[in-house]
Coordinates of C-alpha atoms in Angstrom, one line a residue:
X1 CA 84.6 96.6 25.4
X2 CA 85.5 94.7 22.2
X3 CA 87.1 91.3 22.3
X4 CA 90.3 92.8 20.8
X5 CA 90.5 95.4 23.6
X6 CA 89.7 92.8 26.2
X7 CA 92.5 90.6 25.0
X8 CA 94.9 93.6 24.9
X9 CA 94.0 94.4 28.5
X10 CA 94.5 90.8 29.6
X11 CA 97.9 90.7 27.9
X12 CA 98.9 94.0 29.6
X13 CA 97.5 92.8 32.9
X14 CA 99.6 89.7 32.7
X15 CA 102.8 91.6 31.8
X16 CA 102.4 94.3 34.5
X17 CA 100.4 92.4 37.1
X18 CA 102.9 89.6 37.4
X19 CA 105.6 92.1 38.3
X20 CA 103.8 93.9 41.1
X21 CA 101.6 93.2 44.1
X22 CA 97.8 93.4 43.6
X23 CA 97.6 96.5 45.6
X24 CA 100.1 98.2 43.3
X25 CA 98.5 97.3 40.0
X26 CA 96.8 100.6 39.3
X27 CA 99.9 102.5 40.3
X28 CA 102.0 100.4 37.9
X29 CA 99.7 101.0 35.0
X30 CA 99.5 104.7 35.7
X31 CA 103.2 105.1 36.0
X32 CA 104.0 103.1 32.8
X33 CA 101.3 105.1 30.9
X34 CA 102.9 108.4 32.0
X35 CA 106.4 107.2 31.0
X36 CA 105.1 106.0 27.7
X37 CA 103.6 109.5 27.0
X38 CA 106.8 111.2 28.0
X39 CA 108.9 109.2 25.6
X40 CA 106.3 108.6 22.8
X41 CA 108.4 110.5 20.2
X42 CA 111.8 109.8 21.6
X43 CA 114.0 106.8 22.4
X44 CA 115.1 106.5 26.0
X45 CA 117.7 104.4 27.8
X46 CA 116.8 102.0 30.5
X47 CA 118.3 104.4 33.0
X48 CA 116.1 107.3 31.8
X49 CA 113.0 105.1 31.9
X50 CA 113.7 104.0 35.4
X51 CA 114.6 107.5 36.5
X52 CA 111.2 108.7 35.1
X53 CA 109.5 105.9 37.0
X54 CA 110.9 107.1 40.3
X55 CA 110.2 110.7 39.4
X56 CA 106.5 110.0 38.7
X57 CA 106.1 107.8 41.8
X58 CA 107.5 110.6 43.9
X59 CA 105.1 113.1 42.3
X60 CA 102.1 110.8 43.1
X61 CA 103.5 110.1 46.6
X62 CA 103.5 106.4 46.1
X63 CA 106.3 103.9 46.5
X64 CA 107.9 102.3 43.4
X65 CA 105.6 99.3 42.8
X66 CA 108.3 97.3 41.0
X67 CA 110.7 95.2 42.9
X68 CA 113.7 96.5 41.1
X69 CA 114.9 98.1 37.9
X70 CA 115.1 94.8 36.0
X71 CA 111.5 93.9 36.7
X72 CA 110.3 97.3 35.6
X73 CA 112.2 97.4 32.4
X74 CA 111.1 93.9 31.5
X75 CA 107.4 94.8 32.1
X76 CA 107.7 98.1 30.3
X77 CA 109.3 96.5 27.2
X78 CA 106.5 93.9 27.0
X79 CA 103.8 96.5 26.9
X80 CA 105.6 99.5 25.3
X81 CA 104.0 99.0 21.9
X82 CA 100.7 97.4 22.9
X83 CA 99.7 99.3 26.0
X84 CA 96.0 99.9 25.8
X85 CA 94.1 100.4 29.0
X86 CA 90.4 100.3 29.8
X87 CA 90.9 102.3 32.9
X88 CA 87.6 101.9 34.5
X89 CA 87.7 98.1 34.0
X90 CA 91.2 98.0 35.4
X91 CA 90.2 100.0 38.5
X92 CA 87.2 97.7 39.0
X93 CA 89.3 94.5 38.7
X94 CA 92.0 95.8 41.0
X95 CA 89.6 97.0 43.7
X96 CA 87.9 93.6 43.4
X97 CA 91.2 91.8 44.0
X98 CA 91.8 94.0 47.0
X99 CA 88.3 93.2 48.2
X100 CA 87.3 96.9 48.4
X101 CA 83.6 97.6 48.7
X102 CA 82.0 98.8 45.4
X103 CA 78.6 100.1 44.4
X104 CA 76.9 97.5 42.1
X105 CA 75.3 98.3 38.8
X106 CA 71.9 97.4 40.2
X107 CA 72.2 100.2 42.7
X108 CA 73.3 102.7 40.1
X109 CA 70.5 101.8 37.8
X110 CA 67.8 101.7 40.5
X111 CA 68.9 104.6 42.7
X112 CA 71.5 106.9 41.0
X113 CA 70.0 107.0 37.5
X114 CA 66.6 108.0 39.0
X115 CA 68.2 111.0 40.6
X116 CA 70.3 112.0 37.6
X117 CA 67.3 112.0 35.2
X118 CA 66.4 115.5 36.1
X119 CA 69.9 116.6 35.0
X120 CA 71.1 118.5 38.2
X121 CA 73.5 121.4 37.4
X122 CA 76.2 120.2 39.7
X123 CA 76.9 116.7 41.0
X124 CA 79.5 115.5 43.5
X125 CA 80.5 111.8 43.5
X126 CA 82.5 111.4 46.7
X127 CA 85.2 108.7 46.7
X128 CA 84.3 108.0 43.1
X129 CA 86.4 104.8 42.8
X130 CA 83.7 103.0 44.7
X131 CA 81.3 103.6 41.8
X132 CA 83.4 101.9 39.1
X133 CA 82.8 100.1 36.7
X134 CA 79.6 102.1 36.4
X135 CA 81.0 105.6 36.9
X136 CA 81.3 106.5 33.2
X137 CA 77.8 105.3 32.5
X138 CA 76.5 107.6 35.3
X139 CA 78.3 110.6 33.7
X140 CA 77.2 109.7 30.2
X141 CA 73.6 109.6 31.3
X142 CA 73.7 113.3 32.4
X143 CA 75.9 115.1 30.0
X144 CA 74.4 118.5 30.8
X145 CA 75.6 118.2 34.5
X146 CA 78.9 119.3 35.9
X147 CA 80.5 116.5 37.8
X148 CA 83.2 116.7 40.5
X149 CA 84.7 113.3 41.4
X150 CA 86.7 113.1 44.6
X151 CA 89.2 110.5 45.8
X152 CA 91.8 110.6 48.6
X153 CA 94.2 108.5 46.5
X154 CA 96.4 110.4 43.9
X155 CA 96.9 107.2 41.8
X156 CA 93.1 106.7 41.6
X157 CA 92.8 110.4 40.7
X158 CA 95.2 110.0 37.9
X159 CA 93.4 106.9 36.6
X160 CA 90.0 108.7 36.9
X161 CA 91.5 111.5 34.9
X162 CA 92.4 109.1 32.1
X163 CA 88.8 107.7 32.1
X164 CA 87.4 111.2 31.7
X165 CA 90.2 112.9 29.7
X166 CA 87.9 113.9 26.9
X167 CA 85.1 115.1 29.2
X168 CA 84.7 118.9 29.6
X169 CA 82.0 118.4 32.3
X170 CA 84.1 116.3 34.7
X171 CA 86.6 117.5 37.3
X172 CA 88.8 115.1 39.4
X173 CA 89.7 116.4 42.8
X174 CA 92.0 114.8 45.4
X175 CA 90.1 115.5 48.6
X176 CA 89.3 114.0 52.0
X177 CA 85.5 114.1 52.7
X178 CA 86.2 113.4 56.4
X179 CA 87.7 116.9 57.0
X180 CA 86.1 120.3 56.9
X181 CA 87.0 122.4 53.9
X182 CA 87.6 119.5 51.5
X183 CA 85.9 121.8 48.9
X184 CA 84.5 125.3 48.7
X185 CA 81.7 124.3 46.4
X186 CA 78.1 123.3 46.9
X187 CA 76.2 120.9 44.8
X188 CA 72.7 120.0 43.7
X189 CA 73.3 116.3 44.1
X190 CA 75.8 114.3 46.1
X191 CA 76.4 110.6 45.9
X192 CA 78.4 109.0 48.6
X193 CA 79.4 105.6 50.1
X194 CA 81.7 106.6 52.9
X195 CA 84.1 104.3 54.7
X196 CA 82.7 102.3 57.7
X197 CA 83.4 99.3 59.7
X198 CA 86.9 100.5 60.5
X199 CA 88.2 100.6 64.1
X200 CA 90.0 103.8 63.3
X201 CA 88.2 107.0 64.2
X202 CA 88.2 110.5 62.8
X203 CA 89.9 113.0 65.1
X204 CA 88.2 116.2 63.9
X205 CA 86.5 117.6 67.0
X206 CA 84.3 119.9 64.9
X207 CA 82.0 117.0 64.1
X208 CA 79.4 115.5 66.3
X209 CA 80.7 111.9 65.8
X210 CA 84.0 110.3 65.3
X211 CA 83.0 107.4 63.1
X212 CA 84.0 108.1 59.5
X213 CA 80.6 107.4 58.0
X214 CA 78.9 109.8 60.4
X215 CA 81.5 112.5 59.9
X216 CA 81.0 112.2 56.1
X217 CA 77.2 112.5 56.5
X218 CA 77.5 115.7 58.5
X219 CA 80.2 117.1 56.3
X220 CA 78.6 116.4 53.0
X221 CA 75.3 117.9 54.1
X222 CA 77.2 121.2 54.5
X223 CA 77.9 121.2 50.8
X224 CA 74.4 121.0 49.4
X225 CA 72.8 123.9 47.5
X226 CA 69.3 124.9 48.7
X227 CA 67.1 122.1 47.6
X228 CA 70.1 119.8 46.9
X229 CA 70.1 116.1 47.7
X230 CA 72.6 113.9 49.5
X231 CA 72.1 110.3 48.6
X232 CA 74.3 108.1 50.7
X233 CA 74.8 104.5 51.8
X234 CA 75.2 104.1 55.5
X235 CA 75.6 101.2 58.0
X236 CA 72.5 100.1 60.0
X237 CA 73.7 101.9 63.2
X238 CA 72.6 105.2 61.8
X239 CA 69.0 104.0 62.3
X240 CA 69.3 102.9 66.0
X241 CA 72.5 103.8 67.7
X242 CA 72.2 106.2 70.7
X243 CA 74.7 108.7 72.1
X244 CA 76.4 110.9 69.5
X245 CA 75.0 109.0 66.6
X246 CA 71.5 109.5 68.1
X247 CA 72.3 113.2 68.4
X248 CA 73.4 113.3 64.8
X249 CA 70.2 111.5 63.7
X250 CA 68.1 114.1 65.6
X251 CA 70.1 116.9 64.0
X252 CA 69.5 115.6 60.5
X253 CA 65.8 115.2 60.9
X254 CA 65.4 118.6 62.6
X255 CA 67.6 120.6 60.1
X256 CA 67.0 118.9 56.8
X257 CA 64.2 117.1 55.0
X258 CA 64.5 113.3 54.9
X259 CA 63.1 112.2 51.5
X260 CA 63.8 108.4 51.7
X261 CA 65.1 105.9 54.2
X262 CA 65.5 102.4 52.7
X263 CA 66.8 99.1 53.9
X264 CA 69.2 97.5 51.3
X265 CA 69.7 93.8 50.9
X266 CA 72.8 91.8 51.9
X267 CA 75.4 92.0 49.2
X268 CA 74.6 95.6 48.2
X269 CA 78.3 96.3 48.8
X270 CA 80.7 93.7 47.6
X271 CA 83.0 92.3 50.3
X272 CA 81.0 94.0 53.1
X273 CA 79.0 92.0 55.6
X274 CA 77.5 95.0 57.3
X275 CA 73.8 95.7 56.8
X276 CA 73.4 99.0 54.9
X277 CA 70.7 101.6 54.3
X278 CA 70.0 104.2 51.7
X279 CA 69.5 107.8 53.0
X280 CA 68.2 110.6 50.8
X281 CA 68.3 114.0 52.5
X282 CA 67.2 117.3 50.9
X283 CA 68.6 120.7 52.0
X284 CA 65.3 122.2 53.0
X285 CA 63.6 123.0 56.2
X286 CA 61.7 120.0 57.5
X287 CA 57.9 119.8 57.3
X288 CA 56.2 118.0 60.1
X289 CA 53.5 116.7 57.8
X290 CA 55.7 115.9 54.8
X291 CA 55.9 112.2 53.8
X292 CA 59.1 110.3 54.2
X293 CA 59.4 107.3 51.9
X294 CA 60.4 104.1 53.7
X295 CA 61.3 101.1 51.6
X296 CA 62.8 97.7 51.9
X297 CA 64.7 96.5 48.9
X298 CA 65.5 92.9 48.1
X299 CA 67.6 91.1 45.5
X300 CA 66.4 88.0 43.6
X301 CA 69.9 87.2 42.3
X302 CA 73.4 87.2 43.7
X303 CA 76.8 86.5 42.1
X304 CA 79.1 83.8 43.5
X305 CA 80.9 86.4 45.5
X306 CA 77.7 87.6 47.1
X307 CA 77.1 90.9 45.4
X308 CA 73.6 91.7 44.1
X309 CA 72.8 91.7 40.4
X310 CA 69.2 93.1 40.9
X311 CA 67.5 95.5 43.3
X312 CA 63.8 95.2 43.7
X313 CA 61.4 96.9 46.0
X314 CA 59.9 94.4 48.4
X315 CA 57.8 96.8 50.5
X316 CA 57.2 100.6 50.8
X317 CA 55.3 103.0 52.9
X318 CA 55.4 106.6 54.1
X319 CA 55.8 108.0 57.5
X320 CA 55.4 111.6 58.7
X321 CA 58.4 113.3 60.4
X322 CA 56.3 113.7 63.6
X323 CA 55.8 109.9 63.7
X324 CA 59.6 109.4 63.3
X325 CA 60.3 111.9 66.1
X326 CA 57.8 110.1 68.3
X327 CA 59.4 106.7 67.5
X328 CA 62.8 108.1 68.6
X329 CA 64.8 106.3 65.9
X330 CA 64.8 105.2 62.2
X331 CA 64.0 101.6 62.8
X332 CA 62.4 100.5 59.6
X333 CA 61.2 97.2 61.1
X334 CA 59.3 99.2 63.7
X335 CA 57.7 101.5 61.1
X336 CA 56.5 98.6 59.0
X337 CA 55.3 96.6 62.0
X338 CA 53.3 99.6 63.3
X339 CA 51.5 99.9 60.0
X340 CA 50.8 96.2 59.8
X341 CA 47.1 95.4 60.0
X342 CA 47.5 92.6 62.6
X343 CA 49.7 94.9 64.6
X344 CA 47.1 97.7 64.5
X345 CA 44.4 95.2 65.5
X346 CA 46.5 94.0 68.4
X347 CA 47.1 97.6 69.6
X348 CA 43.3 98.4 69.3
X349 CA 42.2 95.2 71.0
X350 CA 40.7 95.2 74.5
X351 CA 43.4 92.8 75.8
X352 CA 45.0 94.0 79.0
X353 CA 48.6 94.9 78.1
X354 CA 51.6 95.7 80.1
X355 CA 55.3 96.4 79.3
X356 CA 57.4 93.3 79.7
X357 CA 59.8 95.1 82.0
X358 CA 57.0 95.7 84.5
X359 CA 56.1 92.0 84.9
X360 CA 59.5 90.4 84.4
X361 CA 63.2 90.8 85.2
X362 CA 65.2 90.9 82.0
X363 CA 69.0 90.4 81.5
X364 CA 71.5 89.3 79.0
X365 CA 73.3 86.0 79.3
X366 CA 77.0 85.8 80.2
X367 CA 79.8 86.1 77.7
X368 CA 81.8 82.9 77.5
X369 CA 85.4 83.6 76.5
X370 CA 86.7 80.0 76.7
X371 CA 85.1 76.7 76.2
X372 CA 85.9 73.8 78.5
X373 CA 85.8 70.0 77.8
X374 CA 84.4 69.6 81.3
X375 CA 83.2 71.9 84.1
X376 CA 80.9 72.4 87.0
X377 CA 78.5 74.7 85.1
X378 CA 76.5 74.1 81.9
X379 CA 75.9 76.7 79.3
X380 CA 72.7 77.0 77.3
X381 CA 73.2 78.5 73.8
X382 CA 71.0 79.2 70.9
X383 CA 71.9 75.9 69.3
X384 CA 70.3 74.1 72.3
X385 CA 66.9 75.7 71.8
X386 CA 64.5 73.8 69.7
X387 CA 61.0 74.7 68.5
X388 CA 59.4 73.8 71.8
X389 CA 62.0 73.0 74.5
X390 CA 65.7 73.0 75.4
X391 CA 68.0 70.1 74.5
X392 CA 69.9 69.6 77.8
X393 CA 71.9 66.6 76.5
X394 CA 74.4 68.7 74.5
X395 CA 75.1 71.8 76.7
X396 CA 78.6 73.2 76.8
X397 CA 80.7 73.2 79.9
X398 CA 82.1 76.1 81.9
X399 CA 84.6 75.7 84.7
X400 CA 84.0 78.6 87.1
X401 CA 83.4 79.3 90.8
X402 CA 79.6 79.3 91.2
X403 CA 79.7 82.5 93.2
X404 CA 81.2 84.4 90.2
X405 CA 78.2 83.5 88.0
X406 CA 75.6 83.7 90.7
X407 CA 73.8 86.6 89.0
X408 CA 73.5 84.6 85.8
X409 CA 72.3 81.2 87.2
X410 CA 69.0 80.1 85.5
X411 CA 65.9 79.4 87.5
X412 CA 62.9 77.2 86.9
X413 CA 60.5 79.0 84.5
X414 CA 63.1 81.4 83.0
X415 CA 62.2 82.2 79.4
X416 CA 65.2 82.2 77.1
X417 CA 65.0 84.3 73.9
X418 CA 67.6 84.4 71.1
X419 CA 69.4 87.8 71.1
X420 CA 71.3 87.0 67.9
X421 CA 71.0 84.7 64.9
X422 CA 68.8 84.4 61.9
X423 CA 65.5 83.3 63.5
X424 CA 63.7 84.2 66.7
X425 CA 63.7 81.3 69.2
X426 CA 62.3 80.9 72.7
X427 CA 62.1 78.2 75.3
X428 CA 61.2 77.8 79.0
X429 CA 64.0 76.6 81.2
X430 CA 63.5 73.6 83.5
X431 CA 65.7 73.3 86.5
X432 CA 68.4 70.6 86.2
X433 CA 70.5 68.7 88.7
X434 CA 73.5 70.9 87.8
X435 CA 73.8 74.8 87.7
X436 CA 73.1 76.4 84.3
X437 CA 73.7 79.8 82.8
X438 CA 72.7 81.3 79.4
X439 CA 75.3 82.5 76.9
X440 CA 75.4 86.1 75.8
X441 CA 73.5 85.2 72.6
X442 CA 70.4 84.7 74.8
X443 CA 68.2 87.1 76.7
X444 CA 66.8 85.8 80.0
X445 CA 63.3 86.8 80.9
X446 CA 62.3 85.9 84.5
X447 CA 58.5 86.5 84.9
X448 CA 56.9 87.6 88.1
X449 CA 55.0 84.3 88.7
X450 CA 52.2 86.1 90.5
X451 CA 51.4 88.0 87.3
X452 CA 52.8 86.1 84.3
X453 CA 53.1 82.5 83.4
X454 CA 56.3 81.5 81.7
X455 CA 54.7 79.1 79.1
X456 CA 52.0 81.7 78.3
X457 CA 54.8 84.2 77.6
X458 CA 56.5 81.8 75.3
X459 CA 53.2 81.1 73.5
X460 CA 52.9 84.9 72.9
X461 CA 56.5 85.4 71.8
X462 CA 56.2 82.6 69.3
X463 CA 53.0 84.0 67.8
X464 CA 53.0 86.0 64.6
X465 CA 52.2 89.2 66.5
X466 CA 54.8 88.4 69.1
X467 CA 57.4 87.9 66.4
X468 CA 56.4 91.2 64.8
X469 CA 56.8 93.0 68.1
X470 CA 60.2 91.5 68.7
X471 CA 61.3 92.4 65.1
X472 CA 60.3 96.0 65.7
X473 CA 62.5 96.0 68.8
X474 CA 65.6 94.6 67.1
X475 CA 68.4 96.7 65.8
X476 CA 68.8 96.9 62.1
X477 CA 71.4 94.4 61.2
X478 CA 71.6 91.4 58.8
X479 CA 71.2 89.0 61.7
X480 CA 68.8 89.4 64.7
X481 CA 70.4 91.7 67.3
X482 CA 68.0 92.4 70.1
X483 CA 68.8 94.6 73.1
X484 CA 67.3 93.4 76.4
X485 CA 66.7 97.1 77.2
X486 CA 64.5 97.4 74.1
X487 CA 62.5 94.4 75.3
X488 CA 61.6 96.2 78.5
X489 CA 59.1 98.4 76.6
X490 CA 57.5 95.5 74.7
X491 CA 53.8 95.5 75.3
X492 CA 52.5 92.0 76.0
X493 CA 49.0 90.8 76.9
X494 CA 48.6 90.1 80.6
X495 CA 45.1 88.6 81.3
X496 CA 44.2 87.2 84.7
X497 CA 46.5 84.4 85.7
X498 CA 43.6 81.9 85.6
X499 CA 43.1 82.7 81.9
X500 CA 46.8 82.3 81.2
X501 CA 46.8 78.9 83.0
X502 CA 43.9 77.7 80.9
X503 CA 45.7 78.7 77.6
X504 CA 48.9 76.9 78.9
X505 CA 46.9 73.8 79.8
X506 CA 45.4 73.4 76.3
X507 CA 48.8 74.3 74.7
X508 CA 50.7 71.6 76.6
X509 CA 47.9 69.0 76.0
X510 CA 47.9 69.7 72.3
X511 CA 51.7 69.7 72.1
X512 CA 51.9 66.3 73.9
X513 CA 49.4 64.9 71.4
X514 CA 51.3 66.4 68.5
X515 CA 54.6 64.8 69.7
X516 CA 52.9 61.5 70.2
X517 CA 51.3 61.6 66.8
X518 CA 54.6 62.5 65.1
X519 CA 56.5 59.7 67.0
X520 CA 53.9 57.1 66.0
X521 CA 54.0 58.2 62.4
X522 CA 57.8 58.1 62.3
X523 CA 57.8 54.7 63.9
X524 CA 55.3 53.4 61.4
X525 CA 57.2 54.8 58.5
X526 CA 60.5 53.3 59.7
X527 CA 58.8 49.9 60.1
X528 CA 57.3 50.2 56.6
X529 CA 60.7 51.1 55.0
X530 CA 62.4 48.2 56.7
X531 CA 59.7 45.8 55.6
X532 CA 59.6 47.1 52.0
X533 CA 63.3 47.3 51.5
X534 CA 64.0 43.8 52.7
X535 CA 64.7 41.5 49.6

């Protein structure tokens, strides 16, 4: 956009934007543009202008965005002769002000353009407003394709119509992708970023799930031509959730061909803190031996508001459908971990291994709803766990009858593992003179002392292979989110107890020497600074 046009847009934005709420900016521009066209060759009284405003607002089924007639007339007169709108830029700015998720240019260039280069005959871009300000570039890059752009919002539809007013290959449709029959057409390529993270649920009983994003996935798949592709952004729960989501996942992999499953970096969607994945599904019968591309993307740059400005592949591999079926989910961490050389070496080793659930009791800590300044019970949280031990000096308090938390009371030798957070932490609990429980951010592992030593377990969990096994068990979110049920099946080495004790003895001796050395070095450094800085 030229500097002249940018200045014009800024002037118009100031004139109209100051008269309406942020949420109504696009509606205000659309209504004024429609009125201007109606009276472009005729003079109109203020009453006629205002009547036309109300008439167009009723047609679009939106409320009048202006506070009153006087505000509208003032804004209209200010832009009547200068109104020049860069509609896609306007939509992008307004959606940004409203903190609506948008697909960044990096995603369009890395993912969408790659799919459009083959010039599919028909393309559906669902809820197309999420693809601005890169939507026009997508269409321009595939001029031989027929595009259908959907939106649920009539104002957005009118604005999109203005962006593509001169395009013969673009159709704008007001449609709800979360309901059956939103279109009778099928497409060679569908791009989608459905709504998710909402507490509201779809109420169409014809779909397997009620979550909007899952409904959209199932619904859009029905509108693919043979060999057509659905490329969609979905939240992490599609990869691991059980119940109906698990059933949908099984349906997709049994009825369609999964071409790509990729983890996207934080910030892929602006104003969205939910971990998201890319799913590319082809409308073909699945082949057990066909390769599914699995990738992890990263971003080296981020804007101040957290959205990515680049998208680069950090790791990639392939997995057969049969392997995915055997795994039982789409956990990318688990796929990469199982193909890791050290993981394979561990699996092939002669070490005696058993599932953690067979040699230990595992449970989640207790949810603490209210902190207390004093109480009869202390609470261990993630912040209390250091690299090697628990800091008991700064535990939170809980005032509660001990019998009510009896099932959560910690015992000597319990291993505490972080269930949430950004890093994996573990520590061995030592009994205190007061009762303690773990918070719900921790998982408690209580080893069978006749078979598993607590410190030996910590040593393993802290090891590189232990971390990889834990990562493969965690659910795909931005932060660590480990289920204690998933830990049950974690295969850990369980050599004879005498062997474990020997490892623990050396570990504790070396740890004590390390701490002593560090303390001596810190003391010497402190003395040296004091001596050298005394003048």
